[in-house]
CSV table of C-alpha atoms and ligand atoms in Angstrom, one decimal:
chain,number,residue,atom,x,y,z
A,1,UNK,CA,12.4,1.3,-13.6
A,2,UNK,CA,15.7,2.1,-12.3
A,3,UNK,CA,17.1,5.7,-13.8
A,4,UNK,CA,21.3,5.3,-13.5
A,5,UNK,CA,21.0,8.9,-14.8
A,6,UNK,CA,19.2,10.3,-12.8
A,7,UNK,CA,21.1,9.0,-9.5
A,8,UNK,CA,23.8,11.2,-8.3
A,9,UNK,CA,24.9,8.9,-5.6
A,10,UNK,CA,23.9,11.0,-2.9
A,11,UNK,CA,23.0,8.0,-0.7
A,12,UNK,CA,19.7,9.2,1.0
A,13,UNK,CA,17.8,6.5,-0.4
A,14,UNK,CA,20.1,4.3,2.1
A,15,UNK,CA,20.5,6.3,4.7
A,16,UNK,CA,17.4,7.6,5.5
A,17,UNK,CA,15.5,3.7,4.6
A,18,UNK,CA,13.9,3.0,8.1
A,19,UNK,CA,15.1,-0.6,8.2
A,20,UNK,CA,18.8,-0.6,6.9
A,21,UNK,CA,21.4,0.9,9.3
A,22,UNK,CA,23.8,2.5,6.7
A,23,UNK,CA,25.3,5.9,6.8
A,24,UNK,CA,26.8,7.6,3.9
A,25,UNK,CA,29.8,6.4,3.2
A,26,UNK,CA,28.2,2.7,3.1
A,27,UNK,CA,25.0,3.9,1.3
A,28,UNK,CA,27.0,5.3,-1.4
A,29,UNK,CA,29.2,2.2,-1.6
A,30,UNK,CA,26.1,-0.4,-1.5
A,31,UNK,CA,24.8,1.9,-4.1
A,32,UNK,CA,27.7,2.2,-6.4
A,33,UNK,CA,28.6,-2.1,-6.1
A,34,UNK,CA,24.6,-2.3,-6.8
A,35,UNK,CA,25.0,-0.2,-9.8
A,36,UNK,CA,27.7,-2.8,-10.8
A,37,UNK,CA,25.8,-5.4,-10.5
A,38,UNK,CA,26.8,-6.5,-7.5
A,39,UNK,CA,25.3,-8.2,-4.5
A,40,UNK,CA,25.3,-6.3,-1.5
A,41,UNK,CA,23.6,-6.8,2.3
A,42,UNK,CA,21.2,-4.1,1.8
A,43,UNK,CA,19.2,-6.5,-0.6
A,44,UNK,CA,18.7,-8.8,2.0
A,45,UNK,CA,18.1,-6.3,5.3
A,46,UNK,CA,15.6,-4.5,2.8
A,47,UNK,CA,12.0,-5.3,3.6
A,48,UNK,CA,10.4,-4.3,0.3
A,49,UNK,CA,8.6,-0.9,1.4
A,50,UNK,CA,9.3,1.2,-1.6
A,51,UNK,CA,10.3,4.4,1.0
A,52,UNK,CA,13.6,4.7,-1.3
A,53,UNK,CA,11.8,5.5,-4.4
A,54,UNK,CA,9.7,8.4,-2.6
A,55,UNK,CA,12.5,9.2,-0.7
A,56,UNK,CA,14.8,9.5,-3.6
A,57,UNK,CA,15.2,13.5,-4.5
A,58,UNK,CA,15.8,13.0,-8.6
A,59,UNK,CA,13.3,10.0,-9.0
A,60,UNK,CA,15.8,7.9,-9.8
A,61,UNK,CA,14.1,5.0,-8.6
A,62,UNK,CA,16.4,3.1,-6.3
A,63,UNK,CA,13.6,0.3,-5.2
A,64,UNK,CA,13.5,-1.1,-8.7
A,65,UNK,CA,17.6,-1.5,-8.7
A,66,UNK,CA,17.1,-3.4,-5.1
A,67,UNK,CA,14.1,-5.5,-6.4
A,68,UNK,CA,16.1,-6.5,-9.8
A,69,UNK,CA,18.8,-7.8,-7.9
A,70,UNK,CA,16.8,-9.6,-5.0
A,71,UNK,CA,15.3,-11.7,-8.2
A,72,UNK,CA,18.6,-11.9,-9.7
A,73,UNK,CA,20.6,-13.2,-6.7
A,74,UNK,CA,17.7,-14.9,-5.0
A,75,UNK,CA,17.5,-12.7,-1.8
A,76,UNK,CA,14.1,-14.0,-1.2
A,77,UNK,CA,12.9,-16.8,-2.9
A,78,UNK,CA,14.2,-19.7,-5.1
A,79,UNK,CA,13.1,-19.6,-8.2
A,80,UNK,CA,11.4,-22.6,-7.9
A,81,UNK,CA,9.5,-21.6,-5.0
A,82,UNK,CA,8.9,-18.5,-7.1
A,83,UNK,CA,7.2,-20.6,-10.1
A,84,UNK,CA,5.4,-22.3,-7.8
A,85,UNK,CA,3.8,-19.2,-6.2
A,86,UNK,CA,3.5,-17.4,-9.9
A,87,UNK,CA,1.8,-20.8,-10.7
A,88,UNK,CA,-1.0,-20.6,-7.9
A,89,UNK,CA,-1.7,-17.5,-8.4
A,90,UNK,CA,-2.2,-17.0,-12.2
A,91,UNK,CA,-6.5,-17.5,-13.7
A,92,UNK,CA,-5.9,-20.2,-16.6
A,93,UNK,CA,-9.5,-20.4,-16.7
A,94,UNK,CA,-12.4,-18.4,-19.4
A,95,UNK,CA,-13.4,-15.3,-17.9
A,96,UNK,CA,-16.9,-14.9,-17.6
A,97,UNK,CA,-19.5,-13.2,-15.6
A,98,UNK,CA,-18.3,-9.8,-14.9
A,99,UNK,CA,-20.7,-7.1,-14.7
A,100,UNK,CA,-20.1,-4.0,-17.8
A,101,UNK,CA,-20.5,-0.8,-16.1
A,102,UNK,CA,-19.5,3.2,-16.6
A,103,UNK,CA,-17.4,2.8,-12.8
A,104,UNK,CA,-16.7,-0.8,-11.2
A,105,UNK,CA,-14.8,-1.7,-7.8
A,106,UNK,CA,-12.4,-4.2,-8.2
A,107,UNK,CA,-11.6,-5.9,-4.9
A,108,UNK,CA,-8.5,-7.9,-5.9
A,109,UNK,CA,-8.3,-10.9,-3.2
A,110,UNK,CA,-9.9,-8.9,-0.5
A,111,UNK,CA,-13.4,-10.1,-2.2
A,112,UNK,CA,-13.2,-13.6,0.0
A,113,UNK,CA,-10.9,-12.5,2.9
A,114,UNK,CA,-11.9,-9.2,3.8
A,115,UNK,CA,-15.7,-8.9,2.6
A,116,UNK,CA,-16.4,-7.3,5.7
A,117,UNK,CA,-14.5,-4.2,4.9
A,118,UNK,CA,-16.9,-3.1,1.7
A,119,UNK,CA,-20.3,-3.5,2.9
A,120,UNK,CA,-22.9,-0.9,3.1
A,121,UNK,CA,-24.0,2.0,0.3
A,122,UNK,CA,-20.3,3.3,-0.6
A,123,UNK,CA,-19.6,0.2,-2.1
A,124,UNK,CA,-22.9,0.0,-3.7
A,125,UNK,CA,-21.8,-0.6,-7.2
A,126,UNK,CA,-20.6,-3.1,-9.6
A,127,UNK,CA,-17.6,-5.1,-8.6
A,128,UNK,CA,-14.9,-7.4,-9.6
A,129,UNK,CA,-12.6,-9.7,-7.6
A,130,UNK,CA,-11.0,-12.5,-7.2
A,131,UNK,CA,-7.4,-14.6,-8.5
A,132,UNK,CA,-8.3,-12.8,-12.5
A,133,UNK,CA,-8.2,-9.2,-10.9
A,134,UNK,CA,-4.5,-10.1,-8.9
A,135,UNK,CA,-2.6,-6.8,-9.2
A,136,UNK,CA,0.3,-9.5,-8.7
A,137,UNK,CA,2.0,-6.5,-6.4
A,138,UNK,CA,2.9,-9.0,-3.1
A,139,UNK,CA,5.7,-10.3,-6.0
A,140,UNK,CA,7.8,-7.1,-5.5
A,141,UNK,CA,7.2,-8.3,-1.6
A,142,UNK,CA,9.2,-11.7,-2.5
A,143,UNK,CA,12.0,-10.4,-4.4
A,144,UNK,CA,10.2,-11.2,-7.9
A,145,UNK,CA,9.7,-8.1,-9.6
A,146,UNK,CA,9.8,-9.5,-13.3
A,147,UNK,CA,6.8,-11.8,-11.8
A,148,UNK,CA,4.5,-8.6,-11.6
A,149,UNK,CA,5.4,-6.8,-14.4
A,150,UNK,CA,5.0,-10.0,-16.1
A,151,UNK,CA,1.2,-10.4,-15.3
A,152,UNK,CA,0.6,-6.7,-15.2
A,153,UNK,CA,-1.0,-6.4,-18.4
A,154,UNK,CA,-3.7,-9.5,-17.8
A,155,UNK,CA,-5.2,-7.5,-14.9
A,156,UNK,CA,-5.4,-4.5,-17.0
A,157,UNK,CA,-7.2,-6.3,-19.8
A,158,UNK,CA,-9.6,-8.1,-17.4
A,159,UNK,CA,-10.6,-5.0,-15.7
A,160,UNK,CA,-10.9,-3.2,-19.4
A,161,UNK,CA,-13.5,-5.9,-20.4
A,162,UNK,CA,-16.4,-4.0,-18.2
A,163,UNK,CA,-16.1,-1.3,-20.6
A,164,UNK,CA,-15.8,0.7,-17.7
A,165,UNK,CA,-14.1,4.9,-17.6
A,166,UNK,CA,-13.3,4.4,-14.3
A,167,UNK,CA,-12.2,1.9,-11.9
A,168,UNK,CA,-12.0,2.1,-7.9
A,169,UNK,CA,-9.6,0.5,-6.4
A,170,UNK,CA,-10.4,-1.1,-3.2
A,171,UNK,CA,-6.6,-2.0,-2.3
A,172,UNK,CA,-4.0,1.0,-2.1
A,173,UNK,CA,-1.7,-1.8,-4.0
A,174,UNK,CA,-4.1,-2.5,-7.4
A,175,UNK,CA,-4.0,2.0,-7.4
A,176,UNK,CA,-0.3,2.0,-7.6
A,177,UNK,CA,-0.2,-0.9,-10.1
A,178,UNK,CA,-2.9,0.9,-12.3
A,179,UNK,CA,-2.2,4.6,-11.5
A,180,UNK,CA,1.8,4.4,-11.7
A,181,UNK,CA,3.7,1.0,-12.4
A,182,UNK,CA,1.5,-0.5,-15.3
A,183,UNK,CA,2.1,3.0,-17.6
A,184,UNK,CA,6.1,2.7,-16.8
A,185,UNK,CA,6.0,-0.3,-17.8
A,186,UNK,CA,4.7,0.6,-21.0
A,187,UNK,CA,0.9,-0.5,-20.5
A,188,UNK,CA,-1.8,1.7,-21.7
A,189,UNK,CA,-4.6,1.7,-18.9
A,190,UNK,CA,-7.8,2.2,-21.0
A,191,UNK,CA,-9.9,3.6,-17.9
A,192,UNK,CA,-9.3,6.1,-14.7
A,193,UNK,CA,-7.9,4.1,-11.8
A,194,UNK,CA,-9.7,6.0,-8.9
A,195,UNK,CA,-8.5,5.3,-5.0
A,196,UNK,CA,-10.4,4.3,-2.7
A,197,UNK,CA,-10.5,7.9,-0.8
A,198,UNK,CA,-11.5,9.4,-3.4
A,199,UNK,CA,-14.3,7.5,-3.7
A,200,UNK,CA,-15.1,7.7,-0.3
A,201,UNK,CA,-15.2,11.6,-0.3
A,202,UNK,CA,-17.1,11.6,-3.8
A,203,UNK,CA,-19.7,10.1,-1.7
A,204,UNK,CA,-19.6,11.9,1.1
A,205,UNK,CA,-19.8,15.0,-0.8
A,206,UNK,CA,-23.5,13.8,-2.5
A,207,UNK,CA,-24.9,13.0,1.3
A,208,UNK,CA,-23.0,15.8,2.9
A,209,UNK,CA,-25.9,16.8,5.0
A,210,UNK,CA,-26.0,13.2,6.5
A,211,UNK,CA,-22.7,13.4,7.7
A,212,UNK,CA,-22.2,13.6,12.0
A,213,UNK,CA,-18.8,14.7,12.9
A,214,UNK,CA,-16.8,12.1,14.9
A,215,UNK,CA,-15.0,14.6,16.3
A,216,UNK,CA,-11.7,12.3,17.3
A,217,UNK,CA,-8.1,12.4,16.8
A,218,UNK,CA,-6.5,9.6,14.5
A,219,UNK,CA,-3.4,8.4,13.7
A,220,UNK,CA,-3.0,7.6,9.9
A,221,UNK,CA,-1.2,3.9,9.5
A,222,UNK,CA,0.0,5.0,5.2
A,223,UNK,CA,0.5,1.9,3.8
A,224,UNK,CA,3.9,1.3,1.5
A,225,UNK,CA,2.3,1.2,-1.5
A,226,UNK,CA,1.3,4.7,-1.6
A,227,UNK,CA,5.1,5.8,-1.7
A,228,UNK,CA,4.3,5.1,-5.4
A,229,UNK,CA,1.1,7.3,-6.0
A,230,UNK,CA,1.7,10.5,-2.8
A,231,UNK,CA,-0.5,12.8,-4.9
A,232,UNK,CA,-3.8,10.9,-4.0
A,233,UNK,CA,-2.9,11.8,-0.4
A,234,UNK,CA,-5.2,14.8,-0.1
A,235,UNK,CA,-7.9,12.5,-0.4
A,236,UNK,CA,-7.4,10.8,2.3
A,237,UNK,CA,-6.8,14.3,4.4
A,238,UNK,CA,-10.2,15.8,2.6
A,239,UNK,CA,-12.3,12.1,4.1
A,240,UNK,CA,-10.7,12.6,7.3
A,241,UNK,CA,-11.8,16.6,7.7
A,242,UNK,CA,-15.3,15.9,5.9
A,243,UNK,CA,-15.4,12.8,8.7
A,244,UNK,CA,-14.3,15.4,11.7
A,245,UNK,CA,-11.3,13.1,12.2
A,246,UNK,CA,-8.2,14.9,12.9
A,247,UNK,CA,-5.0,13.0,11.7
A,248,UNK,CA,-2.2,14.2,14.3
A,249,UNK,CA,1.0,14.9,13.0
A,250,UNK,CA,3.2,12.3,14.2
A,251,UNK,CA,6.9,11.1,13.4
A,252,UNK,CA,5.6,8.2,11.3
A,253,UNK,CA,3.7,9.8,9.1
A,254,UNK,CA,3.6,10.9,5.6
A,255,UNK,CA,7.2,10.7,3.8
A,256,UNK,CA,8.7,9.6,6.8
A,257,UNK,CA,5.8,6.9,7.3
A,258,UNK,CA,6.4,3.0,9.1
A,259,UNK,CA,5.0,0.3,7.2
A,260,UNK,CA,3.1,-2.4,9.4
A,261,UNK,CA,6.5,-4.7,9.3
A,262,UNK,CA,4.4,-7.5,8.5
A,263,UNK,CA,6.1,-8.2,5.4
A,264,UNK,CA,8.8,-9.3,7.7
A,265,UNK,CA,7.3,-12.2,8.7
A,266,UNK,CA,6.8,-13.5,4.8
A,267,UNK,CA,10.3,-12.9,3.9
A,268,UNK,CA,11.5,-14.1,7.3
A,269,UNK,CA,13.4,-10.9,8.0
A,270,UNK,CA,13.2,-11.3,11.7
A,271,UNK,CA,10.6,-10.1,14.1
A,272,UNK,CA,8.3,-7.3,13.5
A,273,UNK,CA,7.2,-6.7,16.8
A,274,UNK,CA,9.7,-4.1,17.9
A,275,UNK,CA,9.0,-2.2,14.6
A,276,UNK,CA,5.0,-2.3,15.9
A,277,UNK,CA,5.2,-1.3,19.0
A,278,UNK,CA,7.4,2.1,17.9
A,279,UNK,CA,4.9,2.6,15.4
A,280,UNK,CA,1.8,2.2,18.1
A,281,UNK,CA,3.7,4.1,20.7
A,282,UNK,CA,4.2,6.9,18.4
A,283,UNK,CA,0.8,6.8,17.3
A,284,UNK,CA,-0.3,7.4,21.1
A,285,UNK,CA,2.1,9.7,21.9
A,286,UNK,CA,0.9,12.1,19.5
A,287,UNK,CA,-2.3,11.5,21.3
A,288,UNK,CA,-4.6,9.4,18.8
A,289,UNK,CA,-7.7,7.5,20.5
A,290,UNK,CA,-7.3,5.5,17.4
A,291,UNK,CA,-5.3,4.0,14.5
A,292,UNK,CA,-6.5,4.4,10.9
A,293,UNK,CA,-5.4,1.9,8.7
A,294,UNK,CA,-6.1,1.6,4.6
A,295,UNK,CA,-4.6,-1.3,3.9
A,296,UNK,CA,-6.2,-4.8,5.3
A,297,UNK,CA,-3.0,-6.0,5.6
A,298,UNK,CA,-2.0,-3.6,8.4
A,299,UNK,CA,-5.0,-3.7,10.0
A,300,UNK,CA,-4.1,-7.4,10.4
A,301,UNK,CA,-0.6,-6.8,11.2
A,302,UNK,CA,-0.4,-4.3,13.4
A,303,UNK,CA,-3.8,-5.9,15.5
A,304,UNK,CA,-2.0,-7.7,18.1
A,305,UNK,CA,0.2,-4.8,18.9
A,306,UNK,CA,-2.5,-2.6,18.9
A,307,UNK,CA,-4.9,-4.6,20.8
A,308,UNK,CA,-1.8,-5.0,23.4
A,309,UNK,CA,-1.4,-0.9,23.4
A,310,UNK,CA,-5.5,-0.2,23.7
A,311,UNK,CA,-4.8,1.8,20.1
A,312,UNK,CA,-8.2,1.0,18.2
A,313,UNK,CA,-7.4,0.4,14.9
A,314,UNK,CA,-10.1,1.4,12.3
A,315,UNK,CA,-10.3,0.9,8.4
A,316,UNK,CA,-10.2,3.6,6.5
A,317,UNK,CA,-14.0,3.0,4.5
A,318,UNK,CA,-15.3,2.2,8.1
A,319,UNK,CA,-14.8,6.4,8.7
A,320,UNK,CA,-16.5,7.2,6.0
A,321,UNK,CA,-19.5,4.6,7.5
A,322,UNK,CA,-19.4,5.9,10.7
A,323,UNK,CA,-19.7,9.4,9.7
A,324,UNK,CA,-22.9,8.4,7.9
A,325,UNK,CA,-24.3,6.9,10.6
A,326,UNK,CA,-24.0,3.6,8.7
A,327,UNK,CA,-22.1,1.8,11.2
A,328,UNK,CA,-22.1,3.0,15.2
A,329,UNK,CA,-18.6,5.2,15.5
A,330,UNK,CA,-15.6,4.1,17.4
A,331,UNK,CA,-15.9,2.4,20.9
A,332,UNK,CA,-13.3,4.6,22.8
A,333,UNK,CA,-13.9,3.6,26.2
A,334,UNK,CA,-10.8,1.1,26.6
A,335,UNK,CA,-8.5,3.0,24.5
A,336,UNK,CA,-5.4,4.2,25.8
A,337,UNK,CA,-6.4,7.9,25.3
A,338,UNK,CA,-10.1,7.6,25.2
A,339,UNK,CA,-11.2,11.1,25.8
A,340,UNK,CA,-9.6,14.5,24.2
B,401,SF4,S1,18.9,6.6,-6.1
B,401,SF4,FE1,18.4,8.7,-5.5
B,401,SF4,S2,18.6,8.8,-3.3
B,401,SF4,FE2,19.7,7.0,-4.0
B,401,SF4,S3,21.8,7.6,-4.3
B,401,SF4,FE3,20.8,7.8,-6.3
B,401,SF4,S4,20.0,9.9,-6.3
B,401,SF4,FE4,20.5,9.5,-4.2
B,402,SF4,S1,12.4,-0.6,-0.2
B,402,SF4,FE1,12.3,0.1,1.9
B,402,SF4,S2,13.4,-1.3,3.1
B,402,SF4,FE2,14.1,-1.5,1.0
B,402,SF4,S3,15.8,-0.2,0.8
B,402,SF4,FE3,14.0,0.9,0.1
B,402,SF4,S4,13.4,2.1,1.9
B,402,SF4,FE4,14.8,0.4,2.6
């Protein structure tokens, strides 16, 4: 939720957004007219990443005051279009069959799409999946924030029905939903949301003396959601180190991170190529044999580019595989910097 008290106008949350080309004096105006009420072009030049709300130095959240007016002047979608998407998406039917366990996985809608991503013994353990698991998050993608907060509660209920004290979130997205969002909006969370990394380095640690360094240098693709939850990042650091991965410090990384663009292409906000190909240059020149992505989504998005570059790109759980000797490790020989 947007905190007007918090916000001093200082206009960084503008100015320093990777995709809107405002300096001060027109952050600070957008900012105030926004405060007002008002429409303004930043709502429609934004491209949903949530970098304002990490970026923002007294938590004010800026993002939610963008996303309530995108719904409220339609920057996005209609609001038919909207009902029609909330109604497609949204399990009318008796849940039944989900397992009851100490720690599930849920999978969200990766389950059919991306099944090839959670194979093998790190994901050997109860799951859940599919439309009654939605973490309804892509709705802050269309400009229909009320949608997700709307539905927020459902997938917290489903997910509390396994009885379970913790759950593993496969999708960076469900961990920002069940970690950070669904307690501002007022929803108790009856279990631990774990990420994904943490999992991963949980189970690294019991097989430790299994693990073969891969001994190559990465570039970490962070994903928007995690502007909302930063403090998991040293789980995704510890993987990498317990992998023998080294993540090279590059310009788009960490706070100052690119998302994949993709989400261009959904609200057609004009091309995302050019975005890409910064992203995978910059990724090289910090001299990465390879791209490490956590979100499917950007590993899908940024593939093309990538594949154009020679930049590998690798899914986060696959290092964690590959240092276990579960799956063989990266094939480096095309990439564009294939040896150290
Ligand atoms: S929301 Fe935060 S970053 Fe933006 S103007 Fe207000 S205080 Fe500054
Ligand atoms: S969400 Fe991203 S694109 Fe939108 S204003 Fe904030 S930083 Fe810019």
């Amino acid at each position: 939720m947007f905190k007007p008290d918090q916000c001093d106008l200082c206009g960084d949350c503008l100015t320093k957004c990777p995709w809107l080309q405002a300096d001060q004096e027109q952050a600070v105006a957008w900012m105030k007219a926004m405060m007002a009420g008002q429409e303004t072009p930043a709502l429609r030049q934004c491209i949903t990443c949530y970098a304002c709300n990490e970026v923002c130095p007294r938590r004010a959240n800026p993002f939610d005051l963008i996303a309530a007016l995108q719904e409220r002047f339609d920057s996005f979608k209609s609001r038919e279009a909207a009902a029609s998407q909330e109604a497609g998406y949204t399990f009318t039917k008796a849940l039944s069959g989900y397992p009851r366990a100490d720690r599930v996985m849920t999978a969200c809608l990766f389950e059919k799409t991306h099944p090839h991503l959670m194979q093998g013994g790190l994901y050997d353990l109860p799951r859940v999946g599919g439309k009654p698991y939605f973490c309804w998050m892509l709705f802050s993608h269309w400009g229909q924030n009320s949608l997700q907060r709307k539905h927020a509660g459902e997938m917290v209920e489903r997910l509390a029905l396994t009885g379970a004290t913790e759950v593993v979130c496969f999708h960076d997205d469900c961990y920002a939903m069940l970690a950070r969002l669904a307690p501002d909006y007022g929803i108790e969370v009856p279990f631990r949301p774990v990420h994904l990394s943490e999992h991963l380095v949980g189970r690294l640690r019991e097989q430790r003396g299994r693990i073969r360094p891969l001994g190559i240098s990465i570039a970490y693709q962070r994903p928007c959601a995690s502007r909302h939850t930063p403090e998991k990042e040293h789980f995704v650091d510890e993987l990498f180190q317990m992998a023998g991965v080294r993540r090279v410090p590059r310009t788009f990384d960490r706070e100052n991170a690119l998302c994949c663009a993709s989400i261009k292409l959904l609200l057609g906000n004009g091309d995302p190529r050019p975005d890409q190909e910064k992203n995978v240059r910059d990724a090289i020149a910090a001299g990465a044999q390879a791209m490490v992505c956590l979100c499917p989504m950007c590993l899908d998005g940024l593939a093309a580019v990538a594949a154009e570059y020679r930049l590998p790109l690798i899914f986060l759980g696959d290092i964690a595989r590959m240092a276990l000797g579960e799956i063989p490790p990266p094939d480096l020989s095309g990439s564009a910097i294939a040896t150290e």
